[in-house]
Amino acid sequence: MELRPYQWEVIMPALEGKNIIIWLPTGAGKTRAAAYVAKRHLETVDRAKVVVLVNRVHLVTQHCEEFSRMLGGCWTIATLSGDMGLRPGFGHLARKNDLLICTAELLQMALTSSEEDEHVELNDFSLLVVDECHHTHKGTVYNVILSRYLEHKLRRTRPLPQVLGLTASPGTGRATKLDGAIEHILQLCANLDTWRIMSPQNHRPQLQEHCHQPCKQYDLCQRRSQDPFGDMLKKLMDQIHDRLEMPNLSRDFGTQMYEQQVVELSQNAAEAGLQQRRVFALHLRRYNDALLIHDTVRAVDALAVLRDFYDRECTTKTQILQAERWLLALFADNKNELDLLATQGPENPKLEMLEQILQEQFRNPGSPRGVIFTCTRQSTQSLLLWLQQQPGLQTVDIRAQLLIGAGKSSQTIHMTQKDQQEVIRKFRDGTLNLLVATSVAEEGLDIPQCNVVVRYGLLTNEISMVQARGRARAAQSVYSFVATHGSRELRREQTNEALEILMEQAVAAVQGMDQAEYQAKIRDLQQAAVVRRAAQAAQQESQRQQFRADLVRLLCINCMVAVGHGNDLQKVEGTHHVNVNPSFSIYYNVSEKPVVMDRVFKDWKPGGVISCKTCGELWGLQIIYKSVKLPVLKVHSMLLETPRGRVQAKKWSRVPFPVPDFDYMQYCAQSLADLSLN
């Protein structure tokens, strides 16, 4: 497989063993260039071993195809991703194969694992390829792995793997001035220990000839001239506010700022023990969600989400507070009118604009293929339903499907990783010709025939804009941005265009720096990063040691009944927080049906959903770990009562007391001892 001249130009330092970042536009062949570097590395380096890191599961298969073509069967390749279920250990596969392609999370788990079959060291590899390396910042898993690399480097541990980063969009790191953008690029280079960020200089014309930029169009519409459904939702929210008796609370309904306000109100109310206020805040958030969905898609979609929420409240809650009774009655009294307004109200102008675009593009001859990007999983589902039901699109050859994330949440739909792969395969072979996607499809998805990309009312940064635009790979492609005149989304997209230019200027400035000055800056940034991480680790450890675990009580977030103590908790596999106190079972119910998960786990399988026996609040799920049943708790389901007051933790990793790892043998021995005593 021959490389193009611009690909040769950017990989030359990597062939000499130097750490570089390859900066090429989407569709320019970064993966192929990296595969060639890996091939030469395996040919020339003694006992070479390569690991390729990706940040999306579906990219594991795609990269395997590209690397397999380049390596031609001369070296063994293994792929690892979270959907593999039972598999040999990471360490075992690393020792048996020449090249591994995996999600970064799996490498990080292997680096910290104590199991011999699973564990690897970073210096077991001689080449580390980091795909979409612009994610190597702050607390991302990429940066956690590369932080380990830098600590080895500053301790002069040898050997260290060569590092090859790939990106189309280094970004500006929220900087709006050139100095800040340069600092961001330098920090990225420092995080990846980069000798130089490489882009074509001598062969730029050939690059421009090969990479087709889509034709960008702003498809703007007016706001709804009348909005009886939205007005009705706001009227109900006003009634809830009046009941709350908090006059200083903003009533800027239907905005992200309002959502942030009610989330904080809910948390503060929980910590203060104000159950009624917390309930009002939770319901206001649901109404605000409905307004946001109404703005994006249809009123019927917004009402369906609101109705689902109230149906769940009625069926799961066993203890109803006075505030909840009033809120349930408010919705019940008004749902028929809402239903009438939702079905008879005016069409969303953004949907009318989207319909025009799809009719224009998909009536063209030549087998069009496209992606609609939208902000949430809920809006993808609503858009797909609209595509299937809209009368004006029934005569157009549109074969659409969702492409969304694999992570599961109690509030949203999800796709299994197997489903993702199947949808991508069908899109690639033309069985499907339109994807309705979240950001999961922005990066790396390589479909050369894709010629239509629509960003539908999105409020994102310049990296997302560049990545989404890059999915339009075919010649004479169209990139449409659909938004309302004067909206925040429109202003942000225009800002993103300016930031993309700023990013290019910043990269050029870094490339033009004197090498000695550049290396000195990289050294300073790396040393500062190591010191900063050590300080953060010390702070986190101090946070975890604030209180003795037995002095912290666990309360149900909803009814605030005390159900245990901090010293009842242990961590399974470092992440799942389980209550190991046998007496805890008196506080919860378990559903008869187990939770359906489309993955097979090595040491555990899911059991039923667990909920508070007093009020019905969902707490998490039961797992069967090896042979024992353990209740896994969601952090948001528990309120922590500490000696200094109540707190609601956002993550289990930030609770103010230590949580030890689960010891299976000790737990079994203790259980046997308890049985013999009984």
XYZ file of C-alpha atoms in Angstrom:
678
model
C 0.000 0.000 0.000
C 1.681 3.170 -1.205
C 1.551 6.392 0.769
C 0.903 9.774 -0.808
C 3.727 12.362 -0.813
C 2.153 14.429 1.992
C 1.841 11.283 4.152
C 5.540 10.495 3.619
C 6.402 14.057 4.597
C 4.586 13.940 7.947
C 5.787 10.485 9.070
C 9.537 10.897 8.389
C 10.472 11.874 12.007
C 8.382 8.950 13.325
C 10.360 6.558 11.088
C 13.473 7.857 12.848
C 11.943 6.979 16.234
C 10.827 10.480 17.248
C 7.550 11.249 19.081
C 5.275 13.283 16.828
C 1.669 14.372 16.376
C 0.347 13.937 12.831
C -2.058 16.789 12.091
C -3.991 16.084 8.907
C -7.587 16.882 7.866
C -10.273 14.208 8.204
C -10.122 11.859 5.218
C -6.437 12.534 4.509
C -5.277 9.077 5.626
C -3.881 9.536 9.150
C -4.660 5.915 10.060
C -2.921 4.590 6.969
C 0.145 6.734 7.732
C 0.158 5.417 11.318
C -0.209 1.829 10.081
C 2.867 2.282 7.899
C 4.851 3.661 10.856
C 3.762 0.610 12.876
C 4.830 -1.721 10.051
C 8.286 -0.163 9.790
C 8.595 -0.185 13.578
C 7.817 -3.908 13.744
C 10.333 -4.548 10.948
C 13.211 -2.568 12.429
C 12.900 -2.512 16.241
C 14.065 -5.506 18.239
C 11.215 -7.166 20.225
C 8.798 -4.497 19.011
C 5.279 -4.388 20.371
C 2.671 -1.840 19.296
C -0.524 -0.688 21.001
C -3.082 1.487 19.173
C -5.484 3.405 21.429
C -8.910 4.591 20.274
C -11.608 6.514 22.146
C -14.677 4.887 20.538
C -15.486 1.188 20.518
C -16.593 1.112 16.865
C -13.160 2.439 15.809
C -11.452 -0.743 17.079
C -12.830 -2.775 14.157
C -12.286 0.021 11.623
C -8.625 0.460 12.624
C -8.069 -3.285 12.631
C -9.099 -3.400 8.956
C -6.668 -0.588 8.038
C -3.728 -1.991 10.042
C -4.373 -5.547 8.757
C -4.234 -4.328 5.156
C -0.919 -2.588 5.836
C 0.693 -5.439 7.808
C -0.412 -8.048 5.284
C -0.568 -11.022 7.668
C 3.115 -10.838 8.644
C 2.366 -9.890 12.257
C -0.287 -10.966 14.714
C -3.005 -8.443 15.644
C -5.447 -8.613 18.564
C -8.379 -6.305 19.206
C -9.914 -5.560 22.583
C -13.032 -3.589 23.437
C -15.636 -3.549 26.180
C -18.131 -5.655 24.216
C -15.955 -8.785 23.996
C -17.313 -10.429 27.126
C -15.221 -13.361 28.296
C -11.721 -13.082 26.835
C -8.087 -13.838 27.664
C -6.435 -11.242 29.906
C -5.005 -8.055 28.420
C -1.491 -8.998 29.554
C -1.806 -12.460 27.992
C -2.919 -10.979 24.647
C -0.149 -8.377 24.768
C 2.491 -11.064 25.246
C 1.074 -13.297 22.490
C 0.569 -10.634 19.778
C 2.678 -8.053 17.965
C 0.031 -5.330 17.758
C -2.970 -4.559 19.967
C -5.844 -2.242 19.068
C -8.005 -1.317 22.032
C -10.042 1.327 23.768
C -7.931 3.448 26.099
C -10.029 2.418 29.130
C -8.943 -1.224 28.724
C -5.242 -0.314 28.653
C -5.679 1.853 31.757
C -7.439 -1.013 33.572
C -4.605 -3.361 32.592
C -1.939 -0.907 33.810
C -3.583 -0.806 37.258
C -4.670 -4.469 37.478
C -3.023 -6.740 40.050
C -3.958 -9.920 38.121
C -0.989 -11.431 36.281
C -3.059 -12.428 33.249
C -4.430 -8.881 32.936
C -1.538 -6.623 33.984
C 0.834 -4.820 31.636
C 3.435 -2.108 32.084
C 3.667 0.845 29.712
C 7.220 -0.111 28.770
C 6.010 -3.560 27.640
C 5.189 -1.643 24.428
C 7.690 -0.007 22.111
C 5.190 2.109 20.124
C 2.056 3.806 21.457
C -0.338 5.146 18.783
C -2.951 7.590 20.153
C -5.883 8.131 17.803
C -7.836 11.421 18.152
C -5.036 12.552 20.449
C -6.602 15.995 21.040
C -8.418 14.215 23.892
C -5.116 13.991 25.806
C -5.926 16.711 28.328
C -7.071 17.225 31.923
C -8.606 14.074 33.445
C -9.333 12.054 30.286
C -8.219 8.428 30.207
C -5.732 9.303 27.430
C -4.087 11.839 29.726
C -4.094 9.457 32.700
C -2.108 6.967 30.578
C 0.255 9.618 29.196
C 0.730 11.069 32.702
C 2.141 7.687 33.699
C 4.466 7.937 30.695
C 5.676 11.407 31.762
C 6.302 10.254 35.338
C 8.467 7.416 33.937
C 10.273 9.916 31.708
C 11.015 12.406 34.497
C 12.235 9.530 36.707
C 14.453 8.518 33.768
C 12.851 5.061 33.570
C 13.929 3.287 30.385
C 12.909 2.062 27.906
C 9.851 4.160 27.074
C 7.585 3.567 24.085
C 7.691 5.882 21.095
C 4.482 7.981 20.947
C 2.565 8.762 17.763
C -0.483 11.031 18.077
C -3.122 11.495 15.359
C -5.571 14.378 15.090
C -7.498 16.541 12.651
C -8.500 19.057 15.293
C -6.098 19.988 18.102
C -8.536 22.761 19.132
C -7.841 25.963 21.038
C -8.633 24.837 24.586
C -11.336 27.528 24.961
C -8.794 30.242 24.181
C -10.017 33.121 22.050
C -6.644 34.865 21.606
C -3.550 33.563 19.808
C -1.334 33.427 22.941
C -3.842 31.203 24.745
C -4.279 28.944 21.704
C -0.487 28.553 21.373
C -0.290 27.626 25.062
C -2.997 24.984 24.477
C -1.113 23.437 21.530
C 2.126 23.421 23.552
C 0.347 21.707 26.460
C -1.028 19.044 24.095
C 2.493 18.491 22.721
C 3.860 18.288 26.278
C 1.198 15.761 27.323
C 2.187 13.520 24.377
C 5.930 14.242 24.814
C 5.975 15.449 21.211
C 9.188 16.303 19.371
C 7.169 18.120 16.699
C 3.601 18.501 15.460
C 3.704 17.502 11.791
C 1.576 18.752 8.891
C 2.483 18.961 5.188
C 4.570 21.978 4.201
C 6.143 20.934 0.877
C 3.218 18.819 -0.343
C 0.263 20.950 0.768
C -1.147 21.305 -2.790
C -1.396 17.501 -3.134
C -3.169 17.349 0.234
C -5.708 19.984 -0.845
C -6.200 18.144 -4.126
C -6.982 14.896 -2.316
C -9.151 16.239 0.549
C -12.519 17.546 -0.591
C -14.011 20.186 1.711
C -17.823 20.042 1.693
C -19.834 23.069 0.628
C -21.078 24.699 3.836
C -24.540 26.219 3.978
C -26.380 27.946 6.810
C -30.012 26.830 6.711
C -31.707 29.268 9.064
C -35.347 29.582 10.037
C -37.539 31.904 12.103
C -38.833 31.067 15.561
C -42.388 29.741 15.892
C -44.710 32.707 15.449
C -47.100 31.081 17.922
C -46.278 28.417 20.486
C -49.377 27.416 22.505
C -47.815 24.121 23.717
C -44.623 25.804 24.945
C -46.667 28.589 26.556
C -48.752 25.987 28.393
C -45.641 24.230 29.770
C -44.278 27.591 30.970
C -47.629 28.388 32.615
C -47.436 25.095 34.575
C -43.838 25.862 35.556
C -44.981 29.297 36.792
C -47.533 27.566 39.019
C -44.797 25.333 40.474
C -42.597 28.382 41.093
C -45.467 30.137 42.871
C -45.867 27.059 45.081
C -42.107 27.048 45.802
C -42.236 30.616 47.149
C -38.693 31.466 46.018
C -39.123 34.840 44.230
C -35.402 35.196 43.423
C -35.379 31.996 41.376
C -34.955 32.729 37.651
C -37.866 31.851 35.352
C -35.798 31.737 32.154
C -37.526 28.496 31.157
C -36.288 26.269 28.338
C -32.566 27.085 28.684
C -29.447 25.223 29.827
C -28.857 27.945 32.449
C -32.267 27.241 33.973
C -31.512 23.501 34.050
C -28.263 24.180 35.904
C -30.181 26.318 38.407
C -32.774 23.631 39.248
C -30.100 20.904 39.470
C -28.277 23.018 42.087
C -31.587 23.728 43.852
C -32.308 19.983 44.037
C -28.871 19.213 45.481
C -28.994 22.047 48.018
C -32.483 21.025 49.093
C -31.384 17.399 49.603
C -28.410 18.470 51.713
C -30.645 20.772 53.791
C -33.243 18.022 54.307
C -35.930 19.980 52.421
C -37.686 17.054 50.724
C -40.604 19.040 49.285
C -38.296 21.635 47.701
C -36.115 18.907 46.194
C -39.183 17.298 44.606
C -40.316 20.617 43.091
C -36.833 21.097 41.609
C -36.790 17.579 40.112
C -40.160 18.120 38.422
C -39.176 21.578 37.149
C -36.170 19.954 35.504
C -38.466 17.502 33.699
C -40.632 20.344 32.410
C -37.499 22.187 31.281
C -36.295 19.026 29.486
C -39.668 18.931 27.704
C -39.248 22.563 26.585
C -35.753 21.798 25.221
C -37.083 18.755 23.324
C -39.998 20.857 22.022
C -37.505 23.436 20.720
C -35.497 20.710 18.949
C -38.199 18.415 17.588
C -41.973 18.121 18.039
C -44.389 18.940 20.827
C -45.637 15.314 20.773
C -42.076 14.123 21.502
C -41.771 16.540 24.427
C -45.115 15.440 25.848
C -44.197 11.749 25.462
C -41.077 12.270 27.609
C -43.056 14.149 30.253
C -45.786 11.493 30.247
C -43.178 8.696 30.642
C -41.728 10.492 33.660
C -45.111 10.849 35.388
C -46.080 7.251 34.550
C -42.822 6.071 36.188
C -43.470 8.260 39.242
C -46.938 6.739 39.658
C -45.752 3.124 39.302
C -42.457 3.171 41.232
C -43.071 5.496 44.191
C -44.547 3.775 47.239
C -44.441 6.801 49.535
C -45.895 10.015 48.096
C -44.975 13.373 49.627
C -47.533 16.182 49.738
C -45.567 18.078 47.060
C -45.506 14.998 44.822
C -49.255 14.523 45.213
C -49.831 18.146 44.131
C -47.418 17.829 41.174
C -48.987 14.579 39.977
C -52.431 16.191 40.142
C -51.171 19.280 38.264
C -49.969 17.169 35.350
C -53.057 14.905 35.398
C -55.380 17.927 35.309
C -53.604 19.442 32.311
C -52.392 16.485 30.240
C -55.480 16.372 27.996
C -55.074 20.036 27.073
C -51.335 19.482 26.522
C -52.181 16.533 24.302
C -54.539 18.673 22.240
C -52.008 21.489 21.863
C -49.207 19.032 20.990
C -51.156 17.417 18.151
C -52.768 20.571 16.744
C -49.990 23.136 17.244
C -47.745 24.588 14.501
C -44.812 22.592 13.044
C -41.300 23.267 14.333
C -39.650 25.595 11.717
C -36.325 23.763 12.150
C -38.007 20.489 11.163
C -39.563 22.180 8.115
C -36.064 23.342 7.130
C -34.628 19.844 7.681
C -37.379 18.350 5.517
C -36.474 20.729 2.658
C -32.779 19.755 2.905
C -33.519 16.021 2.921
C -35.930 16.273 0.004
C -33.373 18.233 -2.003
C -30.417 15.952 -1.206
C -32.114 12.539 -1.272
C -34.074 13.171 -4.466
C -30.770 13.674 -6.274
C -29.539 10.759 -8.384
C -26.308 9.089 -7.341
C -27.142 7.248 -4.105
C -26.753 10.018 -1.516
C -25.630 9.041 1.984
C -25.794 11.318 5.010
C -25.554 11.889 8.758
C -27.747 14.155 10.895
C -25.953 15.158 14.097
C -28.086 16.207 17.061
C -27.369 16.861 20.723
C -28.997 14.071 22.759
C -30.020 10.435 22.477
C -33.591 11.496 23.098
C -33.534 13.895 20.135
C -32.059 11.203 17.850
C -34.958 8.915 18.707
C -37.485 11.728 18.160
C -35.910 12.687 14.820
C -35.953 9.074 13.617
C -39.644 8.811 14.528
C -40.313 12.075 12.674
C -38.451 10.767 9.589
C -40.618 7.653 9.610
C -43.882 9.555 10.106
C -43.455 12.809 8.151
C -45.778 12.621 5.095
C -43.520 14.754 2.879
C -40.607 12.286 3.275
C -42.505 9.076 2.507
C -41.855 9.406 -1.245
C -38.111 10.005 -0.722
C -35.720 7.031 -0.581
C -34.522 7.467 2.996
C -33.416 4.389 4.931
C -32.488 5.737 8.347
C -31.271 4.368 11.665
C -29.858 5.682 14.961
C -26.176 5.708 15.875
C -25.783 6.600 19.545
C -23.565 5.761 22.507
C -23.336 2.367 24.149
C -23.355 3.627 27.741
C -26.568 2.837 29.608
C -28.516 5.338 31.688
C -31.816 5.011 33.488
C -33.087 8.113 31.698
C -32.051 7.430 28.103
C -32.060 4.820 25.400
C -28.750 3.277 24.365
C -27.240 1.021 21.710
C -25.165 -2.028 22.359
C -21.691 -2.020 20.888
C -22.763 -4.880 18.622
C -25.699 -2.749 17.399
C -23.317 0.128 16.634
C -21.099 -2.115 14.508
C -24.113 -3.493 12.631
C -25.503 -0.017 11.850
C -22.097 1.196 10.621
C -21.746 -1.926 8.425
C -25.171 -1.333 6.870
C -24.390 2.355 6.299
C -21.084 1.454 4.712
C -22.619 -1.079 2.288
C -25.588 1.185 1.441
C -28.368 -0.820 3.124
C -28.876 2.333 5.212
C -28.352 5.760 3.674
C -28.997 8.091 6.614
C -27.754 8.006 10.204
C -29.296 10.082 12.987
C -26.403 10.363 15.406
C -25.022 11.905 18.557
C -21.367 12.878 18.937
C -20.442 9.156 19.009
C -20.246 9.336 15.178
C -18.295 12.606 14.979
C -14.815 11.147 15.213
C -13.151 8.568 13.023
C -16.181 7.192 11.173
C -14.774 6.581 7.676
C -17.459 6.256 4.981
C -15.982 7.531 1.685
C -19.446 7.684 0.042
C -20.938 10.005 2.704
C -21.871 13.278 0.988
C -24.431 14.972 3.271
C -23.795 16.132 6.860
C -26.425 18.098 8.774
C -25.645 19.618 12.157
C -29.093 20.106 13.601
C -29.313 22.923 16.165
C -26.044 22.018 17.910
C -24.192 24.084 20.498
C -20.669 22.604 20.476
C -17.022 23.631 20.106
C -14.721 23.988 17.102
C -13.389 20.423 17.468
C -16.897 18.959 17.097
C -17.542 21.205 14.096
C -14.344 20.086 12.328
C -14.926 16.422 13.167
C -18.600 16.354 12.112
C -17.826 18.205 8.882
C -15.153 15.612 8.183
C -17.740 12.831 7.911
C -18.662 14.279 4.477
C -15.928 12.493 2.520
C -17.308 12.341 -1.040
C -16.635 14.966 -3.715
C -19.197 17.811 -3.917
C -20.507 17.061 -0.442
C -22.877 19.318 1.489
C -22.435 20.417 5.104
C -25.575 22.095 6.449
C -25.974 23.893 9.755
C -29.646 24.143 10.765
C -30.547 26.722 13.410
C -32.858 29.571 14.273
C -32.003 33.162 13.283
C -30.266 34.945 16.156
C -29.889 31.780 18.266
C -26.980 30.876 20.578
C -26.326 27.867 18.335
C -25.811 30.117 15.316
C -23.502 32.473 17.197
C -21.485 29.503 18.461
C -21.082 28.005 14.979
C -19.818 31.350 13.654
C -17.428 31.556 16.613
C -16.229 28.014 15.823
C -15.234 29.121 12.316
C -13.063 31.869 13.811
C -11.605 29.411 16.354
C -10.681 26.965 13.593
C -8.585 29.707 11.943
C -7.079 30.545 15.360
C -6.197 26.844 15.833
C -4.367 26.780 12.480
C -2.451 29.950 13.395
C -1.486 28.492 16.785
C -0.203 25.231 15.249
C 1.806 27.200 12.677
C 3.299 29.345 15.460
C 4.350 26.257 17.438
C 5.806 24.634 14.311
C 7.798 27.832 13.644
C 9.353 28.014 17.117
C 13.101 27.625 17.633
C 13.624 23.955 18.588
C 15.616 24.753 21.754
C 12.951 27.224 22.925
C 10.219 24.693 22.097
C 11.941 21.855 24.008
C 12.470 24.108 27.049
C 8.764 25.043 27.101
C 7.749 21.382 26.761
C 10.039 20.427 29.679
C 8.598 23.196 31.873
C 5.011 22.236 31.042
C 5.700 18.545 31.749
C 7.319 19.255 35.122
C 4.466 21.604 36.071
C 1.912 18.957 35.041
C 3.559 16.280 37.221
C 3.662 18.651 40.225
C 0.030 19.660 39.615
C -1.109 16.032 39.413
C 0.744 15.162 42.623
C -0.973 18.075 44.374
C -4.371 16.985 43.008
C -3.755 13.390 44.134
C -2.825 14.606 47.625
C -5.939 16.783 47.726
C -8.155 13.866 46.631
C -6.582 11.613 49.262
C -7.165 14.308 51.885
C -10.790 14.555 50.696
C -11.183 10.771 51.094
C -9.778 10.905 54.644
C -12.041 13.686 55.986
C -14.152 11.328 58.086
C -14.005 7.820 59.420
C -16.321 5.728 57.258
C -18.315 4.460 60.259
C -19.197 8.088 61.183
C -20.920 8.716 57.829
C -24.542 7.596 57.501
C -26.136 6.665 54.168
C -29.629 8.088 53.633
C -32.070 7.428 50.795
C -31.965 10.582 48.651
C -35.760 10.672 48.372
C -37.263 9.729 51.749
C -34.049 10.387 53.724
C -34.405 7.204 55.780
C -31.034 6.074 57.185
C -30.065 2.753 55.553
C -26.395 2.180 56.406
C -22.935 3.584 57.075
C -19.900 4.393 54.975
C -18.007 1.395 56.333
C -20.659 -0.883 54.767
C -19.348 0.059 51.309
C -16.644 -1.700 49.290
C -15.507 -1.422 45.663
C -15.862 -4.301 43.203
C -13.330 -4.059 40.346
C -12.429 -0.578 41.562
C -15.685 1.017 40.355
C -18.882 -0.730 41.513
C -19.763 0.420 45.049
C -21.549 -2.378 46.901
C -23.019 -2.546 50.388
C -21.596 -5.689 52.014
C -23.568 -5.454 55.277
C -25.992 -8.444 55.319
C -28.524 -6.325 57.271
C -28.758 -3.863 54.383
C -31.173 -6.197 52.562
C -34.050 -5.161 54.854
C -34.028 -1.676 53.320
C -34.570 -2.509 49.646
C -36.660 -4.496 47.184
C -35.256 -6.372 44.190
C -37.172 -6.675 40.921
C -37.883 -10.222 39.762
C -36.599 -9.599 36.245
C -32.833 -9.096 35.959
C -31.473 -5.996 34.240
C -30.803 -6.803 30.571
C -27.232 -6.019 29.534
C -25.893 -6.880 26.122
C -22.399 -7.575 27.402
C -20.895 -10.529 29.221
C -18.661 -9.635 32.160
C -15.754 -11.693 33.384
C -16.676 -12.154 37.058
C -20.247 -10.921 37.439
C -23.669 -10.769 35.858
C -26.580 -8.384 36.516
C -29.484 -9.228 38.791
C -32.636 -7.196 39.411
C -33.157 -3.470 39.965
C -33.006 -2.456 43.629
C -35.241 0.250 45.100
C -35.933 1.762 48.502
C -38.430 -0.338 50.451
C -39.801 2.798 52.124
C -40.418 5.109 49.153
C -39.648 3.189 45.935
C -36.679 5.371 44.874
C -34.411 3.478 42.462
C -31.020 2.815 44.050
C -29.152 0.703 41.496
C -28.986 -2.998 40.756
C -28.035 -6.295 42.293
C -25.055 -8.115 40.785
C -24.058 -11.745 41.147
C -20.299 -11.490 41.662
C -18.725 -14.946 41.249
C -21.269 -16.673 43.529
C -22.554 -13.920 45.846
C -25.352 -11.386 45.414
C -24.317 -7.798 46.078
C -26.322 -4.539 45.854
C -24.551 -1.918 43.691
C -25.584 1.630 44.620
C -25.753 4.681 42.348
C -24.059 7.642 43.990
C -27.037 9.915 43.173
C -29.380 7.609 45.112
C -27.648 8.219 48.434
C -27.307 11.273 50.665
C -24.279 11.260 52.970
C -24.772 12.464 56.521
C -21.320 13.413 57.845
C -20.331 14.859 61.242
C -20.307 18.285 59.515
C -23.647 18.024 57.739
C -25.260 16.367 54.737
C -23.650 16.214 51.286
C -24.701 14.757 47.945
C -21.596 13.418 46.166
C -21.408 13.696 42.381
C -19.081 10.683 42.105
C -18.235 7.825 44.423
C -14.570 8.701 43.931
C -15.238 12.027 45.694
C -16.927 10.805 48.871
C -15.277 12.187 52.058
C -14.311 8.794 53.516
C -12.161 5.836 52.382
C -13.832 2.897 50.588
C -11.747 -0.326 50.494
C -11.678 -2.868 47.660
C -14.028 -5.831 47.908
C -12.278 -8.964 49.192
C -14.213 -11.965 47.873
C -12.470 -14.580 50.040
C -12.869 -12.511 53.200
C -16.554 -11.877 52.410
C -17.211 -15.618 51.914
C -15.356 -16.500 55.116
C -17.336 -13.880 57.063
C -20.622 -15.137 55.593
C -19.774 -18.710 56.675
C -18.849 -17.488 60.161
C -22.183 -15.604 60.431
C -24.075 -18.731 59.336
C -22.347 -20.903 61.937
C -23.146 -18.354 64.661
C -26.805 -18.347 63.645
